[in-house]
Every structure is written in C-alpha cells, then in structure tokens.
Coordinates of C-alpha atoms in Angstrom, one line a residue:
Chain A
M195 CA 0.4 -23.4 -32.2
S196 CA 3.9 -24.7 -32.7
V197 CA 7.0 -23.1 -31.1
V198 CA 8.2 -22.1 -34.6
A199 CA 4.9 -20.3 -35.3
A200 CA 4.9 -18.6 -32.0
L201 CA 8.4 -17.3 -32.4
S202 CA 7.8 -16.2 -35.9
Y203 CA 4.8 -14.2 -34.7
L204 CA 7.1 -12.6 -32.1
I205 CA 9.5 -11.7 -34.9
A206 CA 6.7 -10.2 -36.9
S207 CA 5.6 -8.1 -33.9
V208 CA 9.1 -6.8 -33.3
L209 CA 9.3 -5.8 -37.0
F210 CA 6.0 -3.9 -36.7
M211 CA 7.2 -2.0 -33.7
S212 CA 10.7 -1.2 -35.1
G213 CA 9.0 -0.3 -38.4
L214 CA 6.8 2.2 -36.7
K215 CA 9.7 3.6 -34.8
M216 CA 11.6 4.2 -38.1
L217 CA 8.6 6.3 -39.2
S218 CA 9.8 9.0 -36.8
S219 CA 12.2 10.4 -39.4
P220 CA 11.8 10.9 -43.1
K221 CA 15.2 9.4 -43.6
T222 CA 14.4 6.0 -42.2
A223 CA 10.6 6.0 -42.9
R224 CA 10.7 4.0 -46.1
K225 CA 12.8 1.3 -44.5
G226 CA 10.5 1.2 -41.6
N227 CA 7.5 0.6 -43.8
I228 CA 9.4 -2.2 -45.7
S229 CA 10.4 -3.8 -42.4
A230 CA 6.7 -3.8 -41.2
A231 CA 5.8 -5.3 -44.6
I232 CA 8.4 -8.1 -44.1
G233 CA 6.9 -8.7 -40.7
M234 CA 3.5 -9.1 -42.3
L235 CA 4.9 -11.5 -44.9
I236 CA 6.5 -13.7 -42.2
A237 CA 3.2 -13.8 -40.2
I238 CA 1.2 -14.8 -43.4
V239 CA 3.7 -17.5 -44.5
V240 CA 3.8 -19.0 -41.0
T241 CA 0.0 -19.0 -40.9
L242 CA -0.2 -20.7 -44.3
T243 CA 2.0 -23.5 -43.2
D244 CA -0.1 -23.9 -40.0
Q245 CA -1.7 -27.4 -39.8
R246 CA -5.0 -25.8 -39.2
I247 CA -5.4 -24.9 -42.8
L248 CA -6.8 -27.9 -44.5
D249 CA -8.2 -26.5 -47.7
Y250 CA -6.2 -23.9 -49.6
T251 CA -8.7 -23.2 -52.4
F252 CA -10.5 -20.3 -50.8
V253 CA -7.3 -19.1 -49.1
L254 CA -5.3 -18.7 -52.3
I255 CA -8.2 -17.3 -54.4
G256 CA -8.8 -14.7 -51.6
L257 CA -5.1 -13.8 -51.4
L258 CA -4.8 -13.3 -55.1
L259 CA -8.0 -11.4 -55.5
G260 CA -7.2 -9.1 -52.5
S261 CA -3.7 -8.5 -53.7
A262 CA -4.9 -7.6 -57.2
V263 CA -7.4 -5.1 -55.8
G264 CA -4.8 -3.7 -53.3
V265 CA -2.2 -3.1 -56.0
W266 CA -4.8 -1.5 -58.2
F267 CA -5.9 0.8 -55.4
A268 CA -2.4 1.7 -54.4
L269 CA -1.0 2.5 -57.8
R270 CA -4.0 4.3 -59.2
V271 CA -4.9 6.6 -56.3
K272 CA -4.1 10.3 -56.7
M273 CA -2.3 12.0 -53.8
T274 CA -5.2 14.3 -53.4
A275 CA -7.5 11.3 -52.9
M276 CA -5.4 9.7 -50.2
P277 CA -7.8 10.4 -47.3
Q278 CA -10.6 8.5 -49.1
L279 CA -8.3 5.5 -49.8
V280 CA -7.0 5.4 -46.2
G281 CA -10.7 5.5 -45.1
V282 CA -11.6 2.5 -47.4
L283 CA -8.6 0.5 -46.3
N284 CA -9.4 1.1 -42.6
G285 CA -12.9 0.0 -43.2
F286 CA -11.7 -3.3 -44.9
G287 CA -9.5 -4.1 -42.0
G288 CA -12.3 -3.5 -39.5
G289 CA -14.7 -5.5 -41.6
A290 CA -12.3 -8.4 -41.9
S291 CA -11.9 -8.5 -38.1
A292 CA -15.7 -8.7 -37.6
L293 CA -16.0 -11.5 -40.1
V294 CA -13.3 -13.5 -38.5
A295 CA -14.9 -13.2 -35.1
F296 CA -18.2 -14.4 -36.6
A297 CA -16.5 -17.3 -38.4
E298 CA -14.8 -18.3 -35.2
Y299 CA -18.2 -18.3 -33.4
I300 CA -19.5 -20.7 -36.0
R301 CA -16.6 -22.9 -35.6
M302 CA -17.0 -22.9 -31.8
S303 CA -20.7 -23.7 -32.0
G304 CA -19.7 -27.1 -33.3
D305 CA -22.5 -27.2 -35.9
A306 CA -22.2 -25.2 -39.1
S307 CA -25.9 -24.8 -39.5
L308 CA -26.1 -23.1 -36.0
T309 CA -29.2 -25.2 -35.0
V310 CA -27.5 -26.8 -32.0
W311 CA -25.0 -25.1 -29.8
S312 CA -22.7 -27.8 -28.6
G313 CA -19.7 -25.6 -28.1
E314 CA -18.0 -24.5 -25.0
A315 CA -16.6 -21.0 -24.8
R316 CA -14.8 -19.0 -22.2
L317 CA -16.4 -15.8 -21.0
D318 CA -13.5 -13.6 -22.2
V319 CA -13.7 -15.1 -25.7
L320 CA -17.5 -14.3 -25.9
I321 CA -17.0 -10.8 -24.6
T322 CA -14.3 -9.9 -27.1
L323 CA -16.2 -11.7 -29.8
V324 CA -19.1 -9.3 -29.3
L325 CA -16.8 -6.3 -29.2
S326 CA -14.9 -7.4 -32.3
I327 CA -18.2 -7.7 -34.3
L328 CA -19.5 -4.4 -32.9
I329 CA -16.3 -2.3 -33.4
G330 CA -15.4 -3.9 -36.7
T331 CA -18.8 -3.3 -38.3
V332 CA -19.0 0.3 -37.1
T333 CA -15.5 0.7 -38.6
I334 CA -16.4 -0.6 -42.1
V335 CA -19.7 1.2 -42.4
G336 CA -18.4 4.5 -40.8
S337 CA -15.3 4.5 -43.0
M338 CA -17.3 3.9 -46.1
I339 CA -19.5 6.9 -45.3
A340 CA -16.5 9.1 -44.5
S341 CA -14.8 8.1 -47.8
A342 CA -18.0 8.7 -49.7
K343 CA -18.2 12.2 -48.2
L344 CA -14.5 12.8 -49.0
H345 CA -14.9 11.6 -52.5
G346 CA -17.9 13.8 -53.1
V347 CA -20.2 10.8 -53.8
M348 CA -22.1 12.0 -50.7
R349 CA -22.8 15.5 -49.7
S350 CA -19.9 16.5 -47.4
A351 CA -21.8 18.9 -45.3
P352 CA -23.1 17.6 -42.0
I353 CA -26.5 15.8 -42.3
L354 CA -28.2 16.6 -39.1
Y355 CA -31.3 14.8 -37.6
P356 CA -33.2 15.3 -34.3
L357 CA -31.9 13.7 -31.1
Q358 CA -28.5 12.8 -32.6
K359 CA -26.6 12.2 -29.4
Q360 CA -29.6 10.3 -27.9
T361 CA -30.0 8.1 -31.0
N362 CA -26.4 7.1 -31.1
A363 CA -26.3 6.5 -27.3
A364 CA -29.5 4.4 -27.5
L365 CA -28.1 2.3 -30.4
L366 CA -24.8 1.7 -28.6
F367 CA -26.6 0.9 -25.3
T368 CA -29.0 -1.6 -27.0
A369 CA -26.1 -3.3 -28.7
L370 CA -24.2 -3.6 -25.4
V371 CA -27.3 -5.0 -23.6
L372 CA -27.8 -7.6 -26.4
G373 CA -24.1 -8.3 -26.1
V374 CA -24.5 -9.2 -22.4
L375 CA -27.5 -11.4 -23.3
F376 CA -25.4 -13.2 -25.9
V377 CA -22.5 -13.7 -23.4
L378 CA -25.0 -15.3 -21.0
D379 CA -26.4 -17.6 -23.6
P380 CA -24.0 -18.1 -26.5
S381 CA -26.5 -20.3 -28.4
L382 CA -28.5 -17.2 -29.4
W383 CA -26.7 -16.7 -32.7
Y384 CA -29.4 -14.3 -34.0
V385 CA -28.5 -11.9 -31.3
L386 CA -25.0 -11.5 -32.9
I387 CA -26.7 -10.7 -36.2
I388 CA -28.9 -8.1 -34.5
I389 CA -25.8 -6.6 -32.9
A390 CA -24.1 -6.4 -36.3
G391 CA -27.3 -4.8 -37.7
L392 CA -27.3 -2.1 -34.9
A393 CA -23.6 -1.5 -35.6
V394 CA -24.3 -0.9 -39.3
I395 CA -26.9 1.7 -38.3
L396 CA -24.5 3.2 -35.7
G397 CA -21.8 3.5 -38.3
V398 CA -24.2 5.5 -40.5
T399 CA -25.8 7.7 -37.8
S400 CA -22.5 8.5 -36.1
V401 CA -20.7 9.7 -39.2
I402 CA -23.3 11.5 -41.3
P403 CA -23.5 14.5 -38.9
I404 CA -19.8 15.2 -39.3
G405 CA -18.7 17.8 -41.9
G406 CA -16.0 17.6 -44.5
A407 CA -13.3 19.6 -42.7
D408 CA -13.7 17.5 -39.6
M409 CA -12.8 14.4 -41.5
P410 CA -9.2 14.3 -40.3
V411 CA -10.7 13.4 -36.9
V412 CA -13.1 10.8 -38.2
I413 CA -10.4 9.1 -40.3
S414 CA -8.0 9.0 -37.3
L415 CA -10.8 7.6 -35.1
M416 CA -11.7 4.9 -37.7
N417 CA -7.9 4.1 -37.8
S418 CA -8.0 3.5 -34.1
Y419 CA -11.2 1.4 -34.3
S420 CA -9.8 -0.8 -37.0
G421 CA -6.8 -1.5 -34.7
L422 CA -9.1 -2.2 -31.7
A423 CA -11.3 -4.6 -33.7
G424 CA -8.1 -6.4 -34.7
A425 CA -7.0 -6.6 -31.0
M426 CA -10.4 -7.9 -29.9
T427 CA -10.2 -10.6 -32.6
G428 CA -6.7 -11.4 -31.2
F429 CA -8.4 -12.1 -27.8
V430 CA -11.0 -14.3 -29.5
L431 CA -8.3 -16.4 -31.3
S432 CA -5.8 -16.1 -28.4
N433 CA -3.3 -14.8 -30.9
N434 CA -0.8 -12.4 -29.5
V435 CA 0.5 -11.0 -32.8
L436 CA -3.0 -9.8 -33.5
I437 CA -3.3 -8.2 -30.0
I438 CA 0.0 -6.4 -30.4
S439 CA -0.5 -5.0 -33.8
G440 CA -4.1 -4.2 -33.2
T441 CA -3.2 -2.3 -30.0
L442 CA -0.3 -0.4 -31.7
V443 CA -2.7 0.8 -34.4
G444 CA -5.4 1.5 -31.9
T445 CA -3.1 3.8 -29.9
S446 CA -1.7 5.4 -33.1
G447 CA -5.3 6.3 -34.2
I448 CA -6.1 7.7 -30.7
I449 CA -3.0 9.8 -30.6
L450 CA -3.7 11.3 -34.0
T451 CA -7.3 11.9 -33.1
N452 CA -6.1 13.8 -30.1
I453 CA -3.6 15.9 -32.0
M454 CA -6.3 16.8 -34.5
C455 CA -8.8 17.8 -31.8
K456 CA -6.2 19.9 -30.1
A457 CA -5.3 21.7 -33.3
M458 CA -8.9 22.8 -33.6
N459 CA -9.3 23.5 -29.8
R460 CA -12.3 21.3 -29.8
S461 CA -13.2 18.2 -27.8
L462 CA -13.8 14.9 -29.5
A463 CA -17.4 15.1 -28.4
N464 CA -17.8 18.5 -30.0
V465 CA -16.4 17.2 -33.3
L466 CA -18.6 14.1 -33.2
F467 CA -21.9 15.7 -32.2
A468 CA -21.9 19.5 -32.8
G469 CA -22.4 19.3 -36.6
V470 CA -20.1 22.3 -37.2
G471 CA -20.3 23.6 -40.7
A472 CA -24.0 23.0 -41.1
E473 CA -25.7 26.2 -40.1
Y474 CA -24.0 28.4 -42.7
D475 CA -26.5 30.6 -44.4
P476 CA -25.1 33.3 -46.6
S477 CA -28.1 35.7 -46.2
V478 CA -27.7 35.7 -42.4
Q479 CA -24.0 35.8 -42.3
A480 CA -23.6 38.8 -44.5
V481 CA -23.5 41.3 -41.6
E482 CA -22.6 44.3 -43.5
Q483 CA -21.5 44.8 -47.1
R484 CA -17.8 45.3 -46.7
T485 CA -15.6 45.8 -49.6
V486 CA -12.2 44.2 -50.2
I487 CA -9.7 45.5 -52.7
R488 CA -9.2 43.2 -55.6
Y489 CA -5.7 42.8 -56.8
T490 CA -4.5 41.3 -60.0
P491 CA -1.7 38.7 -60.3
E492 CA 0.4 41.6 -61.8
D493 CA 0.0 43.6 -58.5
A494 CA 1.0 40.5 -56.6
A495 CA 4.0 39.8 -58.8
T496 CA 5.3 43.4 -58.2
I497 CA 5.2 42.9 -54.5
L498 CA 6.7 39.4 -54.6
E499 CA 9.5 40.8 -56.8
S500 CA 10.8 42.9 -54.0
A501 CA 10.3 40.4 -51.2
Q502 CA 13.2 38.7 -49.4
S503 CA 11.3 36.1 -47.5
V504 CA 8.0 34.3 -48.3
I505 CA 5.9 31.8 -46.3
I506 CA 3.3 29.9 -48.2
V507 CA 0.3 28.6 -46.3
P508 CA -1.6 25.9 -48.2
G509 CA -5.0 24.6 -47.4
Y510 CA -7.6 22.1 -48.8
G511 CA -8.2 24.5 -51.7
L512 CA -4.7 23.6 -53.0
A513 CA -5.8 19.9 -53.2
V514 CA -9.1 20.8 -54.9
A515 CA -7.3 22.9 -57.5
Q516 CA -4.6 20.3 -57.9
A517 CA -2.2 23.2 -57.8
Q518 CA 0.7 21.6 -55.8
H519 CA 3.0 21.2 -58.8
V520 CA 2.7 24.8 -60.1
L521 CA 3.0 26.1 -56.5
Q522 CA 6.3 24.3 -56.1
E523 CA 7.4 25.6 -59.4
L524 CA 6.7 29.1 -58.1
V525 CA 8.8 28.3 -55.1
N526 CA 11.6 27.2 -57.3
V527 CA 11.4 30.4 -59.3
L528 CA 11.4 32.5 -56.1
T529 CA 14.2 30.5 -54.5
A530 CA 16.3 31.0 -57.7
K531 CA 15.9 34.7 -57.2
G532 CA 17.5 34.3 -53.8
M533 CA 14.5 34.5 -51.6
L534 CA 13.9 32.5 -48.5
V535 CA 10.8 30.5 -49.2
R536 CA 9.1 28.0 -46.8
Y537 CA 5.7 26.4 -46.3
G538 CA 3.8 26.9 -43.0
I539 CA 1.5 23.9 -42.5
H540 CA -1.4 23.8 -40.0
P541 CA -2.0 20.4 -38.5
V542 CA -5.6 20.3 -39.8
A543 CA -5.0 21.7 -43.2
G544 CA -6.5 19.3 -45.7
R545 CA -8.7 16.3 -45.1
M546 CA -6.4 14.0 -43.1
P547 CA -3.4 14.4 -40.8
G548 CA -0.3 15.3 -42.9
H549 CA -2.3 15.6 -46.1
M550 CA -0.6 18.8 -47.3
N551 CA 2.9 17.4 -46.7
V552 CA 2.2 14.4 -48.9
L553 CA 0.8 16.7 -51.7
L554 CA 3.8 18.9 -51.6
A555 CA 6.3 16.0 -51.4
E556 CA 4.6 14.7 -54.6
A557 CA 5.3 18.1 -56.2
N558 CA 9.0 17.6 -55.2
A559 CA 9.1 20.1 -52.4
P560 CA 12.1 19.2 -50.2
Y561 CA 10.8 18.3 -46.7
D562 CA 13.2 20.8 -45.0
I563 CA 11.0 23.7 -46.1
L564 CA 7.7 22.1 -44.9
M565 CA 7.4 23.7 -41.5
E566 CA 5.0 22.8 -38.7
M567 CA 2.9 25.6 -37.3
D568 CA 4.9 25.8 -34.0
Q569 CA 8.2 25.9 -35.9
I570 CA 7.3 28.8 -38.1
N571 CA 4.7 30.9 -36.3
D572 CA 7.2 33.3 -34.8
D573 CA 8.9 33.9 -38.2
F574 CA 5.9 35.6 -39.8
Q575 CA 6.7 39.0 -38.2
T576 CA 10.0 39.1 -40.0
T577 CA 8.6 37.8 -43.2
D578 CA 7.8 40.0 -46.2
V579 CA 5.0 38.1 -47.8
A580 CA 2.7 35.4 -46.4
L581 CA 1.0 33.7 -49.4
V582 CA -2.2 31.9 -48.4
I583 CA -3.5 29.4 -51.0
G584 CA -6.8 27.7 -50.5
A585 CA -6.7 28.0 -46.7
N586 CA -9.2 30.0 -44.6
D587 CA -10.1 28.9 -41.1
V588 CA -6.5 28.1 -40.2
V589 CA -5.5 31.8 -40.7
N590 CA -8.7 33.4 -39.4
P591 CA -7.8 36.0 -36.6
A592 CA -11.3 35.5 -35.1
A593 CA -9.8 32.4 -33.5
R594 CA -7.7 34.8 -31.3
S595 CA -10.2 37.4 -30.4
K596 CA -13.8 36.7 -31.2
K597 CA -15.2 34.8 -28.2
D598 CA -18.5 33.8 -29.7
S599 CA -16.8 32.3 -32.8
P600 CA -16.8 28.6 -33.4
L601 CA -13.1 29.0 -34.2
Y602 CA -12.3 30.8 -30.9
G603 CA -9.2 29.3 -29.2
M604 CA -8.0 27.4 -32.2
P605 CA -4.3 27.8 -32.8
I606 CA -3.8 29.6 -36.1
L607 CA -0.9 30.5 -38.4
N608 CA 0.0 34.2 -37.7
V609 CA 0.0 35.3 -41.4
D610 CA -1.3 38.7 -40.4
H611 CA 2.0 39.4 -38.7
A612 CA 3.8 39.3 -42.0
R613 CA 4.4 42.6 -43.8
T614 CA 2.1 41.7 -46.7
V615 CA -0.5 39.0 -46.9
M616 CA -1.6 37.6 -50.2
V617 CA -4.7 35.5 -50.3
C618 CA -5.4 33.5 -53.4
K619 CA -9.0 32.3 -53.2
R620 CA -12.0 31.7 -55.4
S621 CA -14.5 33.9 -53.5
L622 CA -15.1 35.6 -50.3
N623 CA -17.2 32.7 -48.9
P624 CA -16.4 31.9 -45.3
G625 CA -14.5 28.7 -44.5
F626 CA -15.9 25.5 -43.1
A627 CA -16.7 27.0 -39.7
G628 CA -18.9 29.6 -41.3
E629 CA -17.0 32.4 -39.8
D630 CA -16.3 35.5 -41.9
N631 CA -12.5 36.1 -42.2
E632 CA -11.3 39.4 -40.9
L633 CA -8.0 38.9 -42.5
F634 CA -9.5 39.5 -46.0
Y635 CA -10.4 43.1 -45.0
N636 CA -7.1 43.9 -43.3
E637 CA -5.4 46.8 -45.1
K638 CA -2.2 44.8 -45.6
T639 CA -4.0 41.9 -47.3
M640 CA -4.1 41.6 -51.1
M641 CA -7.0 39.5 -52.3
V642 CA -6.3 37.8 -55.6
F643 CA -9.5 36.1 -56.7
G644 CA -9.5 33.1 -59.1
D645 CA -8.5 29.5 -59.4
A646 CA -5.4 28.7 -57.5
K647 CA -3.7 26.9 -60.3
E648 CA -4.4 29.7 -62.9
T649 CA -3.3 32.4 -60.5
V650 CA -0.1 30.7 -59.5
T651 CA 0.7 29.9 -63.2
K652 CA 0.2 33.5 -64.0
L653 CA 2.5 34.5 -61.2
I654 CA 5.2 32.2 -62.4
Q655 CA 5.0 33.7 -65.9
L656 CA 5.2 37.2 -64.5
M657 CA 8.1 36.5 -62.2
K658 CA 10.1 34.8 -65.0
S659 CA 9.7 37.8 -67.4
Chain B
M223 CA -9.3 -16.6 -15.3
T224 CA -7.0 -18.7 -17.4
E225 CA -3.3 -18.1 -17.6
G226 CA -3.5 -17.6 -21.4
L227 CA -6.0 -14.7 -20.9
M228 CA -3.8 -13.1 -18.3
I229 CA -0.8 -13.2 -20.6
S230 CA -3.0 -11.7 -23.4
I231 CA -4.0 -8.8 -21.1
Y232 CA -0.4 -8.2 -20.2
V233 CA 0.5 -8.1 -23.9
F234 CA -2.4 -5.7 -24.6
V235 CA -1.4 -3.2 -21.9
L236 CA 2.3 -3.3 -22.7
A237 CA 1.6 -2.9 -26.5
A238 CA -0.5 0.1 -25.7
F239 CA 2.5 1.7 -23.9
V240 CA 4.9 0.9 -26.7
G241 CA 2.4 2.4 -29.1
V242 CA 2.2 5.7 -27.3
E243 CA 6.0 5.9 -27.0
V244 CA 6.7 5.1 -30.6
I245 CA 3.9 6.9 -32.3
S246 CA 4.2 10.2 -30.4
K247 CA 7.7 10.6 -31.9
V248 CA 6.3 10.6 -35.5
P249 CA 6.4 14.2 -36.8
P250 CA 3.3 15.8 -38.4
L251 CA 5.3 15.7 -41.7
L252 CA 4.8 11.9 -41.8
H253 CA 1.3 11.6 -40.3
T254 CA -0.4 10.5 -43.6
P255 CA 2.2 7.7 -44.2
L256 CA 1.9 6.8 -40.5
M257 CA -1.8 6.3 -40.9
S258 CA -1.7 4.3 -44.1
G259 CA 1.3 2.2 -42.8
S260 CA -0.3 1.5 -39.4
N261 CA -3.5 0.8 -41.2
A262 CA -1.7 -1.9 -43.3
I263 CA -0.4 -3.4 -40.0
S264 CA -3.9 -3.6 -38.7
G265 CA -4.5 -5.9 -41.7
I266 CA -2.8 -8.5 -39.5
T267 CA -6.3 -9.8 -38.9
L268 CA -5.6 -11.6 -42.2
V269 CA -3.9 -14.2 -40.1
G270 CA -7.2 -15.0 -38.5
S271 CA -9.0 -14.8 -41.8
L272 CA -6.7 -17.4 -43.4
I273 CA -7.4 -19.9 -40.8
A274 CA -11.2 -19.3 -41.0
A275 CA -11.1 -19.6 -44.8
G276 CA -9.0 -22.8 -44.8
E277 CA -10.7 -24.9 -42.2
G278 CA -12.2 -27.1 -44.8
H279 CA -15.6 -27.7 -43.1
G280 CA -17.3 -25.8 -45.9
G281 CA -20.3 -23.8 -45.1
L282 CA -20.8 -20.4 -43.7
S283 CA -17.6 -20.0 -41.8
V284 CA -15.5 -20.6 -44.9
I285 CA -17.5 -18.1 -46.9
L286 CA -17.1 -15.5 -44.2
G287 CA -13.4 -16.4 -43.9
F288 CA -13.0 -16.0 -47.7
I289 CA -14.5 -12.5 -47.7
A290 CA -12.4 -11.6 -44.7
V291 CA -9.2 -12.8 -46.6
V292 CA -10.1 -10.6 -49.5
L293 CA -10.8 -7.5 -47.4
A294 CA -7.7 -8.0 -45.2
T295 CA -5.4 -8.7 -48.2
V296 CA -6.6 -5.5 -49.9
N297 CA -5.9 -3.7 -46.6
V298 CA -2.4 -5.2 -46.2
V299 CA -1.2 -5.0 -49.8
G300 CA -2.8 -1.7 -50.7
G301 CA -1.7 -0.1 -47.4
F302 CA 2.0 -1.1 -47.6
L303 CA 2.3 -0.2 -51.3
V304 CA 0.6 3.2 -51.1
T305 CA 2.7 4.0 -48.0
D306 CA 5.9 3.1 -49.9
R307 CA 4.7 5.2 -52.8
M308 CA 4.2 8.2 -50.6
L309 CA 7.5 7.8 -48.6
K310 CA 9.5 7.6 -51.9
M311 CA 8.4 11.2 -52.6
F312 CA 9.8 12.7 -49.4
R313 CA 13.2 14.0 -50.4
R314 CA 15.6 16.3 -48.7
E315 CA 17.6 17.9 -51.5
P316 CA 15.8 20.3 -53.7
Q317 CA 14.9 18.4 -56.8
N318 CA 15.1 19.8 -60.3
K319 CA 11.6 19.6 -61.5
N320 CA 12.1 17.0 -64.1
Q321 CA 9.0 14.9 -63.5
R322 CA 6.5 17.4 -64.8
A323 CA 5.3 17.3 -68.3

C-alpha cells in the first residue's frame, strides 16, 4: 500500500469517527452522516486507483448495479418498514465480508482451481479468515430471516424446536472445531465450505425461535455481527480502515443490544433462547371474564377537551395502523388549544431501537416533544390524560408487581399515574409477552376500541368542532 | 507474531474504546439513524471487495469479489442515503403540516 493510500484510509477513519460523534445531537446528525459518507467515498476512490486492481470490468459493473439497488431501496422504503431494510443492509455487509475472505483465500492458495495449495499463510490470517466467513454468513442468513419475519413474509411468532440451545451450541462448536482443523491444514478448502454451510444453518436456527417484539435485539445484534465480520476481514487483508470501521460498528451494535435488553429487564440469553411470545393460548389465558367499559371517541373527546396536559404513548400498533400523521395532526389541534402535549417513548417501542422517533419525525413532530422514558416518567402524575396508542407491554403494571409475569422487572411508562388513561386498541388481546394488562380494567382507564387511524381521525374532527 | 499484526490488534482495541465513548453519547431519539448510518460504515468491506473483483485472474475469486462488490455497494449507498432521508425529517420547530395531502 502506498503512503498516499495509507494516509487516505486514515482520513476516512477519522471522518467515520467524527461522523458518528456528530450523531449525538439531532442538530449535527445530518452533517455527521454526510461526513461519514465522504470518508467512504475517499476510501473507495483510493482503492480504485490502487495498482492491485488490474481489471475494472467487474468492479465497475458491481458498483453501478449495487448503487442502483441501494438508491432504489433507500428512496422507496416506508418509514414503518425501516427495521426490515436495516436488517437486509446489515446482512449484505456481513455477506460481503464473508465473500471477500473466501476470495482472499483463493488468491492465497496460488491456484484458482484449488487443486494444489502452494500458498503460505500466517496463522492470524487463517484464524480471522475462518471467523470472517463464520460471522459473515450467520449475519447474512440471520438478517434475512429477521427481515422476513418483520416484513410478514414469515410468521413473526417464535418457531420453537426441541433442544434449541443444544442444537445451536453443537453447530457453533462443530464449526469452531472444523475451523481449527482448517487452520492446521489450510489446503482443506472444502472445510471452509462446510463451515459456511454450518453458518447458514446456524443463522436460521438461531433466529427463528425469536419473536417479533424481540426483533430490536436481533437487529442490533446483527448490526454488531456485520461490523465484527468486517473487522475480521480487515485482519485477513491487513487493512486498518476495515478494522477500525468494523470495530466501531461492532461496538455500536453491542451497546444497542445491551440497551434493548436492559429496557426489557431480560438477559441476552433469555431473548435469544426463551422463545417469549410463543406460548400464548387465549383459552388458557382467559382467567376470568372481566369486563371493561367501552368508551366512544365522543366520550374521549369530552375528556380531552377539558385537559391541560397530555402525554401520548405510541407503540408498534401505531406503525401497523400507519397512524403517525393523523396522530401528529391531533397533537397540533391540542397544542393550538393551549395544552401541553408530549410523547413518551419507551426504548423498545416498535421493532428497532428508535423506531417510534423516526415515524413521528416523518409526521413532522418536532423532536423537542419526543421524550425518553426517564425524562417523562415522573410527569405522568401531574398529567391529565395519558393517551396510549398501539402500545401494550410497555405500559403493563404487571411489570411492577406480578412476580411470575414474563414482564416482571421491566421498566414501564407510568401511564396509570395520570389522572385519566385513554387506551386506543383493536381488541383486549394481550401484548407480545402474553400477559393480560391490568391497566385496561383500571377504573380511570377509558378503552376506545377500533383502528388507531380511524379513532384518532374521529377525535380530530370532534376536537375541531 | 509479526509487527503488522501487533499494530492491527492495537488498532482493534483502541477502536473499540473510541466506539464505546462515541456511541454511548447518541440519544435514543437517534438510535435508528445510528443503526442505519453505522451499518453503512460497515460497508467499508467494499474496499476489500473491489480488490478481489479487480485482480484480473478470472475464475472463482473474481466472481465472489463481484458479488461482494454488489452487496457491499448496496449496503453503503442504501445505508447512507436512507440515513440522510431520516435525519432530514428531524426538526426542532413545530412545522405547519403542509406535507400531508
């Protein structure tokens, strides 16, 4: 590598780091993203002028094709489908890392037909090569499964099978043993293929038992894997810009995974293996026939009319109903009447970290009123109306008191501390964790059944008249 | 252990520390753009893909390199663009709702 190339890669790395740093405030975030993109452009241009590229045919076709697909994805995706898209993109990155590692192996072998191993390879290169192929393949397959579940192409409920933990542990163990075998004798090219095959199976078996509402954890974890695979490929190619960026992304994914797990008071192992959300069976769960009082949007409007302060708690149901625009319209109407209106957003609301914020930003909600759980939780007791739209588990008081509940210990939004709670929901069905929600039977709760979009539209009409 | 590897390990460990410092300061408000943006950065593997696809030996490694270039480019271009699309939407001042039909 020439000095110019090495220094350019350093500049790219610095731009990546400062770009991520600028993401810490919504004011500078857009610049940060652009600065990271410029870093990427520098790295690509420098690589293209590298003497090692002898034939530009495939390089240019690949770049054009990939850019076209990338632009198409980015411009067409709906904000509600963002989790799926991020999943797919993660997978592509991981897959590319695995393929590069394999291509590098073929180059090292000194013979493209792989019949003779005449190459020489350092131990560390061989180890990271195996890891890159293993992690990269798990990432692409696991991400595709997660995206299929999120997109509804695949059943989003956990698919359980006997000896889950043992199966996954055995697959991983076998892959690692084969990895050692390969490192000891790098001429065994077919061992690499078997490792990749095991990684494909592992990608499937490790993600199918995880249910829809646990997807924020899976997407974060896959984000981390895609970074790690890149870092491993960096070791294979002795390329520091790959190591730096891969590691940055790896840590970012791990931090987010950790935040998501904490917000559910569950360990990563519990999320990955417990299959939460599977056992729900309506006939068993219906403990006693309890009645809730049904209110109409007219009743709700009457109460809202006299309120001074409102906190809106959105959940995944908001995304499903595509109700973010009408909801923000309602907020504008209420604000115009002089009320203090804010959103209270739980870290795991939606299907990926920050999902609700993006939806509401799309609907033109100013970010000053998008409050985090810790910022707003103490304000519920002085609030007139807590309006819950499409959220369930994140406001379930069972998390505080019911020791045998799967939700127990999870931090929740204290909507029941508000003077009146309005819940806009399709039915009384329990949330993802299968736990009946005590809140719905609370005497200060008004249940307004129906589609979120229709109900909110009705409320706007009533409030305007 | 070669000197090059030693330096790479240093780089790896230090980058992990920088990562933790920088990323923990990103507020939950921006977690989705953080994911898609960092995801685009992980498309840096494109650098390796380009070299693999352009070596000119022909054969399997070029084909693998070509597929890798396509995947990584989708990752990079799609990731940065969609992040920009999202970040454009985050505004401070209450907007008059003029974008709804």
